[in-house]
XYZ file of C-alpha atoms in Angstrom:
663
model
C 0.000 0.000 0.000
C 1.280 3.458 -0.866
C 0.525 6.190 1.671
C 0.090 8.745 -1.132
C -3.173 6.967 -2.010
C -4.575 8.106 1.332
C -2.757 11.386 1.969
C -2.142 14.242 -0.417
C 0.332 17.111 -0.284
C -2.102 19.290 1.692
C -2.547 16.496 4.258
C 1.207 16.274 4.785
C 1.521 20.058 5.086
C -1.130 20.130 7.832
C 0.532 17.244 9.654
C 3.958 18.856 9.443
C 2.643 22.161 10.825
C 0.908 20.318 13.662
C 4.088 18.532 14.721
C 6.140 21.744 14.523
C 3.654 23.666 16.696
C 3.662 20.897 19.318
C 7.458 20.901 19.428
C 7.511 24.700 19.717
C 4.999 24.669 22.582
C 6.979 21.986 24.383
C 10.201 24.014 24.322
C 8.476 27.348 24.970
C 6.588 26.104 28.035
C 9.591 24.212 29.423
C 10.864 27.394 31.117
C 7.559 28.043 32.928
C 7.087 24.416 33.967
C 10.639 24.110 35.333
C 10.366 27.005 37.801
C 9.031 24.761 40.564
C 7.461 21.368 41.160
C 4.190 23.207 41.871
C 4.352 24.720 38.376
C 5.171 21.350 36.815
C 2.313 19.483 38.544
C -0.593 21.970 38.601
C 0.577 25.200 36.940
C 1.265 27.103 40.165
C -2.497 27.839 40.530
C -2.133 30.570 37.889
C -4.092 29.032 35.012
C -7.595 30.455 34.243
C -10.533 28.204 35.093
C -11.876 28.285 31.529
C -8.527 27.048 30.179
C -8.628 24.126 32.613
C -12.225 23.383 31.608
C -11.276 23.293 27.931
C -8.263 21.142 28.784
C -10.465 18.736 30.735
C -12.651 18.231 27.679
C -9.603 17.560 25.494
C -8.164 15.119 28.030
C -11.385 13.056 28.023
C -11.786 13.070 24.237
C -9.266 10.347 23.496
C -8.675 8.443 20.265
C -9.022 4.921 21.661
C -12.193 5.809 23.556
C -13.605 7.456 20.448
C -12.939 4.267 18.463
C -14.627 2.119 21.140
C -17.686 4.371 21.399
C -17.990 4.629 17.612
C -17.947 0.819 17.504
C -20.905 0.613 19.930
C -22.789 3.393 18.145
C -22.151 1.582 14.841
C -23.611 -1.636 16.292
C -26.460 -0.243 18.411
C -27.187 3.308 17.267
C -27.536 6.186 19.775
C -28.485 3.802 22.598
C -24.832 2.716 22.536
C -24.392 5.746 24.812
C -25.843 3.730 27.707
C -23.130 1.074 27.455
C -20.627 3.859 27.975
C -22.040 4.602 31.421
C -19.040 2.486 32.443
C -16.729 5.418 31.645
C -17.031 6.869 28.147
C -20.065 8.981 29.071
C -17.935 10.505 31.894
C -20.825 10.661 34.358
C -18.292 11.296 37.113
C -18.269 14.946 36.020
C -21.448 15.936 37.939
C -19.878 14.757 41.201
C -16.715 16.779 40.552
C -18.804 19.778 39.552
C -21.071 19.691 42.600
C -18.752 18.791 45.486
C -15.722 16.478 45.137
C -13.714 19.012 43.144
C -14.094 21.799 45.711
C -13.496 19.423 48.628
C -10.078 18.553 47.232
C -9.253 22.168 46.356
C -9.896 23.270 49.941
C -7.072 21.033 51.176
C -4.343 23.149 49.539
C -2.563 19.958 48.399
C -0.772 19.388 45.092
C -1.799 15.778 44.398
C -4.338 13.157 45.350
C -1.671 11.067 47.089
C -0.582 14.072 49.181
C -4.244 14.542 50.113
C -4.025 11.222 51.995
C -1.505 12.767 54.401
C -3.871 15.700 54.825
C -6.731 13.290 55.565
C -4.982 10.658 57.722
C -1.958 12.515 59.104
C 1.791 12.061 58.630
C 1.830 8.705 60.451
C 2.500 5.198 59.169
C -1.115 4.827 58.014
C -1.112 8.172 56.228
C 2.234 7.511 54.585
C 1.217 3.994 53.555
C -1.995 5.401 52.079
C 0.016 8.067 50.277
C 2.332 5.406 48.859
C -0.581 3.230 47.740
C -2.100 6.308 46.113
C 1.072 6.673 44.069
C 1.100 2.980 43.131
C -2.574 3.069 42.141
C -2.040 6.217 40.033
C 0.992 4.770 38.243
C -0.672 1.403 37.560
C -3.865 3.094 36.365
C -1.852 5.305 34.051
C 0.060 2.337 32.636
C -3.254 0.597 31.916
C -4.867 3.687 30.409
C -1.838 4.436 28.251
C -1.772 0.821 27.036
C -5.393 1.293 26.011
C -4.503 4.535 24.216
C -1.530 2.866 22.518
C -3.691 0.066 21.099
C -6.208 2.607 19.786
C -3.553 4.777 18.174
C -1.880 1.764 16.573
C -5.114 0.355 15.146
C -6.072 3.802 13.849
C -2.785 4.812 12.221
C -2.005 1.395 10.696
C -5.092 1.840 8.509
C -3.455 4.809 6.816
C 0.203 3.858 6.936
C 2.039 0.735 5.642
C 3.314 -0.174 9.103
C 2.198 -2.444 11.939
C 0.017 -1.015 14.756
C 2.978 -1.343 17.139
C 5.282 0.687 14.885
C 2.691 3.435 14.423
C 1.928 3.752 18.132
C 5.624 3.709 19.060
C 6.364 6.647 16.744
C 3.467 8.635 18.191
C 4.576 7.794 21.731
C 8.083 9.129 21.196
C 6.753 12.492 20.010
C 4.151 12.733 22.792
C 6.624 11.744 25.488
C 9.115 14.443 24.515
C 6.776 17.432 24.706
C 4.846 16.116 27.733
C 7.892 15.555 29.924
C 9.355 18.975 29.036
C 6.323 21.157 29.662
C 4.418 19.407 32.495
C 0.950 20.731 33.401
C 1.519 23.911 31.386
C 2.057 21.700 28.350
C -1.104 19.739 29.117
C -3.231 22.894 29.320
C -1.857 24.997 26.473
C -1.390 22.202 23.953
C -4.956 21.165 24.774
C -6.184 24.683 23.919
C -4.424 24.453 20.563
C -5.667 20.929 19.898
C -9.271 21.694 20.827
C -9.475 24.106 17.882
C -8.533 21.278 15.516
C -10.960 18.904 17.230
C -13.841 21.384 16.842
C -13.127 21.711 13.115
C -13.366 17.927 12.817
C -16.585 17.820 14.834
C -18.331 20.411 12.662
C -17.195 18.790 9.409
C -18.224 15.234 10.319
C -21.523 16.285 11.913
C -22.622 18.384 8.932
C -21.477 15.773 6.404
C -23.342 12.989 8.200
C -26.495 15.073 8.728
C -26.661 16.106 5.069
C -25.630 12.715 3.698
C -28.812 10.823 4.603
C -32.380 11.253 3.415
C -34.326 10.343 6.540
C -34.445 8.078 9.591
C -36.244 5.322 7.666
C -33.364 5.074 5.196
C -30.815 4.856 8.029
C -32.881 2.115 9.697
C -32.957 0.106 6.473
C -29.203 0.339 5.929
C -28.488 -0.415 9.607
C -30.649 -3.540 9.449
C -28.648 -4.849 6.478
C -25.265 -4.077 8.004
C -25.691 -4.767 11.736
C -28.929 -6.742 11.991
C -30.320 -4.211 14.492
C -34.077 -3.753 13.900
C -34.397 -0.396 15.740
C -31.018 1.244 15.262
C -32.315 4.845 15.413
C -34.063 4.346 18.763
C -32.309 6.289 21.538
C -33.989 4.526 24.483
C -32.221 1.792 26.466
C -33.802 -1.635 25.925
C -33.742 -4.942 27.767
C -32.082 -6.833 24.894
C -30.367 -5.673 21.711
C -28.891 -7.398 18.679
C -25.075 -7.723 18.786
C -22.607 -9.622 16.546
C -20.200 -12.401 17.512
C -17.612 -11.209 20.013
C -20.045 -8.753 21.644
C -22.587 -11.226 23.039
C -21.899 -10.082 26.597
C -23.643 -6.772 25.870
C -26.892 -8.320 24.623
C -28.796 -7.385 27.785
C -28.317 -3.642 27.420
C -30.497 -2.477 30.312
C -28.780 -4.770 32.812
C -25.326 -3.676 31.738
C -26.138 0.019 31.644
C -27.692 -0.188 35.125
C -24.602 -1.848 36.576
C -22.395 0.627 34.756
C -24.404 3.484 36.267
C -23.946 2.025 39.756
C -20.222 1.702 39.110
C -20.058 5.303 37.892
C -21.900 6.624 40.961
C -19.535 4.769 43.304
C -16.549 6.059 41.331
C -17.942 9.580 41.119
C -18.381 9.841 44.886
C -14.633 9.317 45.313
C -13.350 11.532 42.487
C -12.003 15.079 42.484
C -8.250 14.534 42.980
C -7.471 16.050 39.579
C -4.674 18.613 39.064
C -7.247 21.022 37.630
C -9.072 21.226 40.967
C -5.876 21.520 42.972
C -4.969 24.347 40.578
C -8.326 26.171 40.901
C -8.342 29.481 42.798
C -11.678 29.023 44.611
C -14.790 26.875 44.987
C -16.712 28.717 42.287
C -13.973 27.969 39.753
C -14.284 24.257 40.509
C -17.957 24.360 39.588
C -17.504 26.570 36.535
C -14.626 24.623 35.018
C -16.573 21.371 35.531
C -19.697 22.773 33.914
C -17.693 24.032 30.917
C -15.885 20.685 30.792
C -19.220 18.833 30.678
C -20.780 21.141 28.103
C -17.798 20.880 25.769
C -17.851 17.078 25.985
C -21.140 17.298 24.074
C -19.311 17.958 20.796
C -17.861 14.453 20.857
C -21.189 12.686 20.431
C -22.557 14.154 17.166
C -19.137 13.526 15.616
C -19.128 9.897 16.760
C -22.694 9.121 15.657
C -21.853 10.864 12.375
C -18.908 8.522 11.853
C -21.103 5.552 12.802
C -23.766 6.528 10.233
C -21.146 7.067 7.539
C -19.721 3.683 8.538
C -23.072 1.980 7.949
C -23.275 3.291 4.394
C -19.598 2.538 3.752
C -19.847 -1.112 4.876
C -23.108 -1.543 2.962
C -21.396 -0.411 -0.247
C -18.016 -2.057 0.347
C -19.068 -5.452 1.766
C -22.707 -6.154 0.874
C -22.170 -9.876 1.588
C -20.486 -10.147 5.005
C -20.293 -13.956 4.858
C -17.186 -13.430 2.721
C -15.460 -11.893 5.743
C -15.956 -15.134 7.681
C -14.422 -17.158 4.837
C -11.420 -14.824 4.684
C -10.818 -15.059 8.453
C -11.043 -18.867 8.302
C -8.453 -18.975 5.483
C -6.015 -16.857 7.488
C -6.510 -18.864 10.686
C -5.935 -22.118 8.777
C -2.768 -20.703 7.202
C -1.592 -19.368 10.594
C -2.901 -21.800 13.236
C -0.894 -20.006 15.932
C -2.643 -16.686 15.239
C -4.089 -15.103 18.388
C -6.498 -12.271 18.939
C -3.845 -9.947 20.457
C -1.648 -10.395 17.358
C -4.476 -10.308 14.817
C -4.166 -6.602 14.023
C -0.461 -6.884 13.237
C -1.001 -9.977 11.071
C -3.854 -8.439 9.080
C -1.955 -5.180 8.600
C 1.100 -7.070 7.352
C -0.910 -9.197 4.886
C -2.750 -6.152 3.552
C 0.297 -3.900 3.224
C 2.954 -6.453 2.231
C 1.190 -9.329 0.418
C 4.422 -10.278 -1.363
C 5.777 -11.741 1.885
C 3.043 -14.387 2.040
C 1.949 -17.493 0.161
C 0.676 -16.346 -3.273
C -2.092 -18.937 -3.146
C -3.364 -17.525 0.151
C -3.322 -13.976 -1.216
C -5.109 -15.079 -4.385
C -7.774 -16.897 -2.357
C -8.311 -13.870 -0.133
C -8.667 -11.584 -3.125
C -11.116 -14.002 -4.729
C -13.187 -14.199 -1.555
C -13.182 -10.484 -0.743
C -12.975 -9.184 -4.299
C -10.063 -7.428 -6.009
C -11.652 -3.984 -5.681
C -10.486 -2.174 -2.506
C -9.041 -5.413 -1.166
C -6.696 -3.683 1.290
C -9.538 -1.678 2.844
C -11.643 -4.812 3.265
C -8.741 -6.660 4.866
C -8.217 -3.857 7.372
C -11.849 -4.250 8.469
C -11.539 -8.000 9.071
C -11.951 -9.076 12.713
C -10.644 -12.226 14.385
C -14.223 -13.569 14.505
C -14.670 -13.090 10.760
C -16.979 -10.085 11.017
C -16.543 -6.398 10.277
C -14.346 -5.080 13.090
C -16.370 -2.247 14.695
C -13.198 -0.773 16.225
C -11.910 -0.123 12.678
C -14.974 1.840 11.537
C -13.495 5.161 12.641
C -10.330 4.852 10.557
C -12.117 3.191 7.622
C -14.576 6.078 7.332
C -11.712 8.566 7.132
C -10.049 6.454 4.431
C -13.117 5.895 2.266
C -15.576 8.707 3.018
C -13.394 11.799 3.468
C -11.405 13.540 0.726
C -7.756 14.576 0.728
C -6.948 17.720 2.690
C -9.837 17.307 5.095
C -8.700 13.747 5.763
C -5.410 15.089 7.075
C -7.190 17.567 9.353
C -9.423 14.840 10.777
C -6.510 12.476 11.365
C -4.671 15.308 13.147
C -7.779 16.032 15.234
C -7.987 12.441 16.436
C -4.259 12.268 17.092
C -4.652 15.529 19.031
C -7.379 13.857 21.098
C -5.047 10.934 21.827
C -2.154 13.193 22.799
C -4.345 15.348 25.060
C -5.443 12.305 27.040
C -1.894 10.968 27.048
C -0.538 14.215 28.485
C -3.145 14.422 31.245
C -2.609 10.868 32.461
C 1.177 11.091 32.315
C 1.190 14.417 34.194
C -1.121 13.008 36.881
C 1.005 9.909 37.535
C 4.328 11.714 37.234
C 3.297 14.422 39.692
C 2.258 11.886 42.304
C 5.336 9.693 41.832
C 7.825 12.569 42.142
C 6.016 14.618 44.822
C 4.721 11.742 46.936
C 7.369 9.067 46.492
C 10.678 10.436 45.210
C 10.580 13.671 47.194
C 8.949 12.062 50.245
C 11.001 8.859 50.530
C 14.064 9.014 48.291
C 15.356 12.602 48.172
C 13.523 14.847 50.678
C 16.073 17.655 50.170
C 16.156 17.480 46.380
C 16.224 20.818 44.574
C 13.785 21.824 41.841
C 16.168 20.937 38.999
C 16.651 17.409 40.312
C 12.888 16.961 40.788
C 12.235 18.041 37.201
C 14.826 15.532 35.962
C 13.184 12.870 38.129
C 9.876 13.785 36.475
C 11.384 13.270 33.039
C 12.723 9.863 34.021
C 9.344 8.898 35.446
C 7.597 9.820 32.192
C 9.946 7.623 30.181
C 9.537 4.706 32.603
C 5.738 4.860 32.651
C 5.471 5.128 28.866
C 7.852 2.194 28.346
C 5.882 -0.052 30.713
C 2.633 0.965 29.019
C 3.934 0.084 25.564
C 5.132 -3.348 26.709
C 1.795 -4.024 28.446
C -0.134 -3.044 25.289
C 1.574 -5.878 23.368
C -0.291 -8.454 25.517
C -3.831 -7.116 24.986
C -6.525 -8.386 22.646
C -8.460 -5.237 21.790
C -9.301 -1.710 22.842
C -12.569 -2.847 24.406
C -10.799 -5.648 26.296
C -8.514 -3.339 28.259
C -11.115 -0.556 28.591
C -13.660 -2.923 30.122
C -11.174 -4.344 32.632
C -9.753 -0.931 33.577
C -13.229 0.432 34.303
C -14.970 -2.593 35.838
C -12.117 -4.710 37.226
C -8.930 -2.859 38.081
C -10.715 0.449 38.677
C -13.005 -1.198 41.234
C -9.954 -2.152 43.293
C -9.634 1.265 44.879
C -13.175 2.644 44.568
C -14.103 1.732 48.153
C -11.099 3.411 49.860
C -11.541 6.470 47.653
C -15.204 6.659 48.700
C -14.839 5.947 52.432
C -12.057 8.498 53.025
C -14.492 11.279 52.041
C -17.647 10.149 53.833
C -16.743 8.153 56.980
C -14.819 9.679 59.872
C -13.730 6.275 61.248
C -11.926 5.290 58.072
C -8.155 5.530 58.556
C -4.855 5.354 56.697
C -4.373 1.652 57.388
C -7.791 0.805 55.952
C -7.108 2.973 52.922
C -3.639 1.565 52.209
C -4.335 -2.123 52.841
C -7.808 -1.951 51.287
C -6.327 -0.421 48.118
C -3.555 -3.020 47.990
C -5.910 -5.971 48.424
C -8.378 -4.508 45.918
C -5.663 -4.110 43.271
C -4.355 -7.622 43.924
C -7.911 -8.975 43.575
C -8.225 -7.262 40.179
C -4.957 -8.771 38.932
C -5.931 -12.180 40.340
C -9.233 -12.029 38.484
C -7.540 -11.177 35.178
C -5.011 -13.978 35.659
C -7.353 -16.764 36.792
C -10.698 -15.692 35.249
C -9.740 -13.508 32.243
C -13.092 -14.129 30.521
C -15.201 -13.176 33.545
C -18.182 -11.005 32.658
C -17.555 -7.286 33.370
C -20.428 -7.156 35.854
C -18.962 -9.998 37.897
C -15.494 -8.466 37.638
C -16.898 -5.371 39.303
C -18.878 -7.292 41.947
C -15.926 -9.530 42.871
C -13.274 -6.819 43.117
C -15.568 -4.285 44.817
C -16.659 -6.831 47.434
C -13.066 -7.783 48.224
C -12.108 -4.104 48.451
C -15.049 -3.245 50.715
C -14.544 -6.109 53.157
C -10.782 -5.573 53.434
C -11.030 -1.774 53.769
C -13.683 -1.782 56.482
C -12.186 -4.729 58.387
C -8.691 -3.234 58.524
C -10.041 0.206 59.479
C -12.022 -1.208 62.409
C -9.091 -3.351 63.588
C -6.650 -0.418 63.737
C -6.531 2.905 65.557
C -8.714 5.761 64.229
C -7.184 8.881 62.715
C -5.750 11.356 65.213
C -8.561 13.612 66.456
C -6.652 16.859 65.754
C -5.874 15.828 62.161
C -9.459 14.773 61.590
C -10.901 17.961 63.084
C -8.639 20.169 60.964
C -9.503 18.241 57.798
C -13.233 18.409 58.495
C -13.352 22.101 59.382
C -11.431 23.049 56.218
C -13.136 20.669 53.788
C -16.650 20.309 55.285
C -17.702 17.043 53.571
C -21.057 15.389 54.193
C -21.478 11.783 55.255
C -20.929 10.109 58.628
C -19.180 13.008 60.408
C -21.776 13.645 63.127
C -19.549 14.269 66.140
C -17.328 16.614 64.096
C -20.240 18.574 62.705
C -21.289 19.285 66.284
C -18.084 21.312 66.741
C -19.365 23.937 64.282
C -21.009 27.129 65.437
C -24.777 27.422 64.844
C -24.177 29.786 61.920
C -21.608 27.460 60.355
C -23.895 24.468 60.900
C -26.711 26.170 58.992
C -24.420 27.193 56.152
C -22.790 23.763 55.759
C -26.146 21.943 55.911
C -27.571 24.265 53.273
C -24.567 23.723 51.006
C -24.801 19.928 51.333
C -28.531 19.953 50.672
C -28.123 21.996 47.488
C -25.316 19.784 46.217
C -27.302 16.578 46.733
C -30.569 17.926 45.311
C -28.762 19.014 42.146
C -27.107 15.602 41.532
C -29.983 13.706 39.801
C -30.702 16.745 37.626
C -27.018 16.965 36.690
C -26.877 13.279 35.708
C -30.022 13.599 33.568
C -28.769 16.887 32.068
C -25.472 15.368 31.014
C -27.048 12.198 29.568
C -29.603 14.087 27.484
C -27.000 16.702 26.553
C -25.067 13.902 24.835
C -28.109 12.054 23.472
C -30.020 14.950 21.884
C -27.454 15.966 19.228
C -27.008 12.325 18.186
C -30.738 11.995 17.578
C -30.601 15.230 15.593
C -27.837 13.911 13.324
C -29.847 10.772 12.429
C -33.058 12.765 11.856
C -34.955 11.223 14.769
C -36.990 14.395 15.324
C -39.291 13.071 18.021
C -36.446 11.662 20.090
C -34.484 14.896 19.655
C -37.416 17.027 20.836
C -38.094 14.889 23.920
C -34.441 14.652 24.990
C -33.916 18.364 24.279
C -36.833 19.389 26.510
C -35.614 17.109 29.325
C -32.114 18.542 28.955
C -33.295 22.154 29.221
C -35.547 21.369 32.178
C -32.702 19.617 34.023
C -30.353 22.518 33.410
C -32.940 24.970 34.722
C -33.201 22.872 37.900
C -29.400 22.871 38.297
C -29.343 26.663 38.004
C -32.219 27.122 40.446
C -31.157 24.651 43.131
C -27.370 24.958 42.902
C -25.552 27.297 40.526
C -27.163 30.602 41.517
C -26.092 29.970 45.123
C -22.411 29.381 44.382
C -20.162 31.706 46.429
C -17.626 33.996 44.798
C -15.127 33.985 47.653
C -13.007 31.155 49.005
C -14.345 28.785 51.630
C -14.853 29.064 54.574
C -17.470 31.757 54.567
C -20.566 32.310 56.656
C -22.856 34.273 54.410
C -24.741 33.622 51.190
C -24.825 37.304 50.314
C -22.200 37.049 47.571
C -23.116 34.445 45.009
C -22.815 33.732 41.305
C -25.667 35.407 39.467
C-alpha cells in the first residue's frame, strides 16, 4: 500500500505544521514548567478556570475511547451511549462539579496522594496510604496508556504501511518528549491548541453525516442490512439488543447500563483529585470549570454518531455480503494456526500492506473471496471472529468517506485527542510519583532541577511499561472494560470511604487499596473471561470487606488531624460528632450547602445524559427523540441553576454568608 493513495500534499503540510507547533509549545513552556514542582504538577495555581475546563474536555476526548464508542454506536445506534455509562459517558463529572472538586481544592494539596496525608496525618497509616495512592495512580496510568496505545496503533495502521505497534511507538516518542518537558503547562496549552482542531473535525463530520442521509427510515434500512439491528435509530435503552459475535456479553443492554451506572456513581463519589481542581483558585472555579468541561464534551457525540452513520453506508457499499469476511478469516486462521487475537491486528496489517511476503495462493484466495476492488480496505476491516471489526470503523470512514486535505485535518484532530489524554494521564502519575514518592522517601532535600529531571525519568519509565503491556492485549474494548470494571473497582471503596466516613483511617485505605488491586490482577489472571459485571462485583466486594475490616481493627485517625480536615473541607457523610463542633451559623451554612449539592445531583446526571443524546438523535433525523431529549435537557439545566448554581459563592471557603453568590 502506498501512503500517497490516502494522503495528499495538503494532508502532509497540515501534519507537518501540527508537529512543529507541538514541538515549539513543548520548548516554549519548558521554562515556565521548570520554575518549581508546583508549576510542573498543577501550573502554580495561575491558570484560568476556563482554560482548565477546555483542557479537561480535550483530556477526556481520546482516540481509543472514540474508536470504542464509535464501535458501539455503529452496532447499536444512539443507545450505545448507555453502554458507555461504564466510563465513556464521563458521568463522574457531575460529582466533581457539585462537590468532590471543591473538597479537594480546599485542602491546599498538590496531588491526590498528598491529600491522603492531609486526611490521615503524617503517620504510618497516612504515609502507607500516600504510597498506595502513588502505586494506584501509576498502575492506572500504565493501563490507560496501554489502552490509548492500542487505539492509536489500530487507527494509524489503517493509513500507513506499518504495523500497529510501529505506528503507536512513533506517536509515543513524540508525545513523550513534549509532555515531559512542559508538564501541566504543556497539558493545558497544547490542549487549547488541539481543541481548535478537534472542533473543526466535529463540525465537518456532523454536517457531512447530517446532510448525507435522506431520513431516519433510510438509516434504519441500511443499519438492518449491516448490523442486523431492527431499531437502530431508537435512543432509548432496551432490555435486549442485537449484537454480533464477540459482543454477546452486551446483549442485555439495560442490565449492563444499570450496573455501569452504579459503578459510575460509586466512582464519582470518590473523584475530584485532579490537578485542575488543585490548581483552581476558589470553589466557584471548581464548579464553573466542571460545567464548561461537561458542556464541551457534548461535541464528541454528534461527531461519533456521524462517523457511525457514515460507517453503515460505507460497509453496505463495500461489503454487501459479510459472509465473505468469515471465509477470509477462516483462510487466514488455517494458514496461521498459531494466530491469536492480540496479534491479529499486526497480522492483518502485514498481509494487507505487504502481500508479497506471504503465500501467493493464500493472497489469491483472499482476493477471490473479498474481491479485487479495494481489497486492502476490506482486509483492514476484518476481525478475528470473521466479522466487520467495529473498532476499525473510525479509521475506515476517514479512508473511504473523506477527501484529501480534510482527511489530514481529521486524522490530526484524532491524534490531538489521543495526545491530550496521554498528556493528562502522564502528568497526573508523574506528579504523584515525584512529589509523593521520590521527594517524600528518596530525596527529601532534592532541589527543583533534580525533581524536574526525576519527572522526566518517570515519564519515560511509565510510557515504556505501558507500551510493553499493550503488546499483551486483545483489543481496545478488552482493556477498557477491565480498567473500568475490574482494576478500577480495586480502589473505589477506599476512595469513597475516606471522604464520607470519619472512622476510616490510613491503614484501611492503604491495605484496602492493595488488596483490591491484587484482587483485580488475580481475576484477570485466573478468570480472564469473567463477565464485566462480575469483575466489578468480585473486586468491589473484596475491596469493601478488606477496607472496612482493617479500618475497624486499627486505631482511628488522630482527632486533631481529623478535626482540621473536616473544618477546612466540610464534607457530608458520617461526620456527626465533628459537625457538632461547628457554630450554629456554620452548621446552617454547611447543611444548606450539602442539601443543594445533593438535590442538584440527579438533575445533573439527567442533564449530562440528554446533553449527549439529543445531538445524536438530531444527526440521524430522529426528530421526536431529539425534541423529547432536548426538553428534558433544558428542564434539568434549569433545575441545576435554580437549586445549585445561583447559590455558588464567589469567595473562598470558609465563609458564613450567602450574600455574595454567582448570578
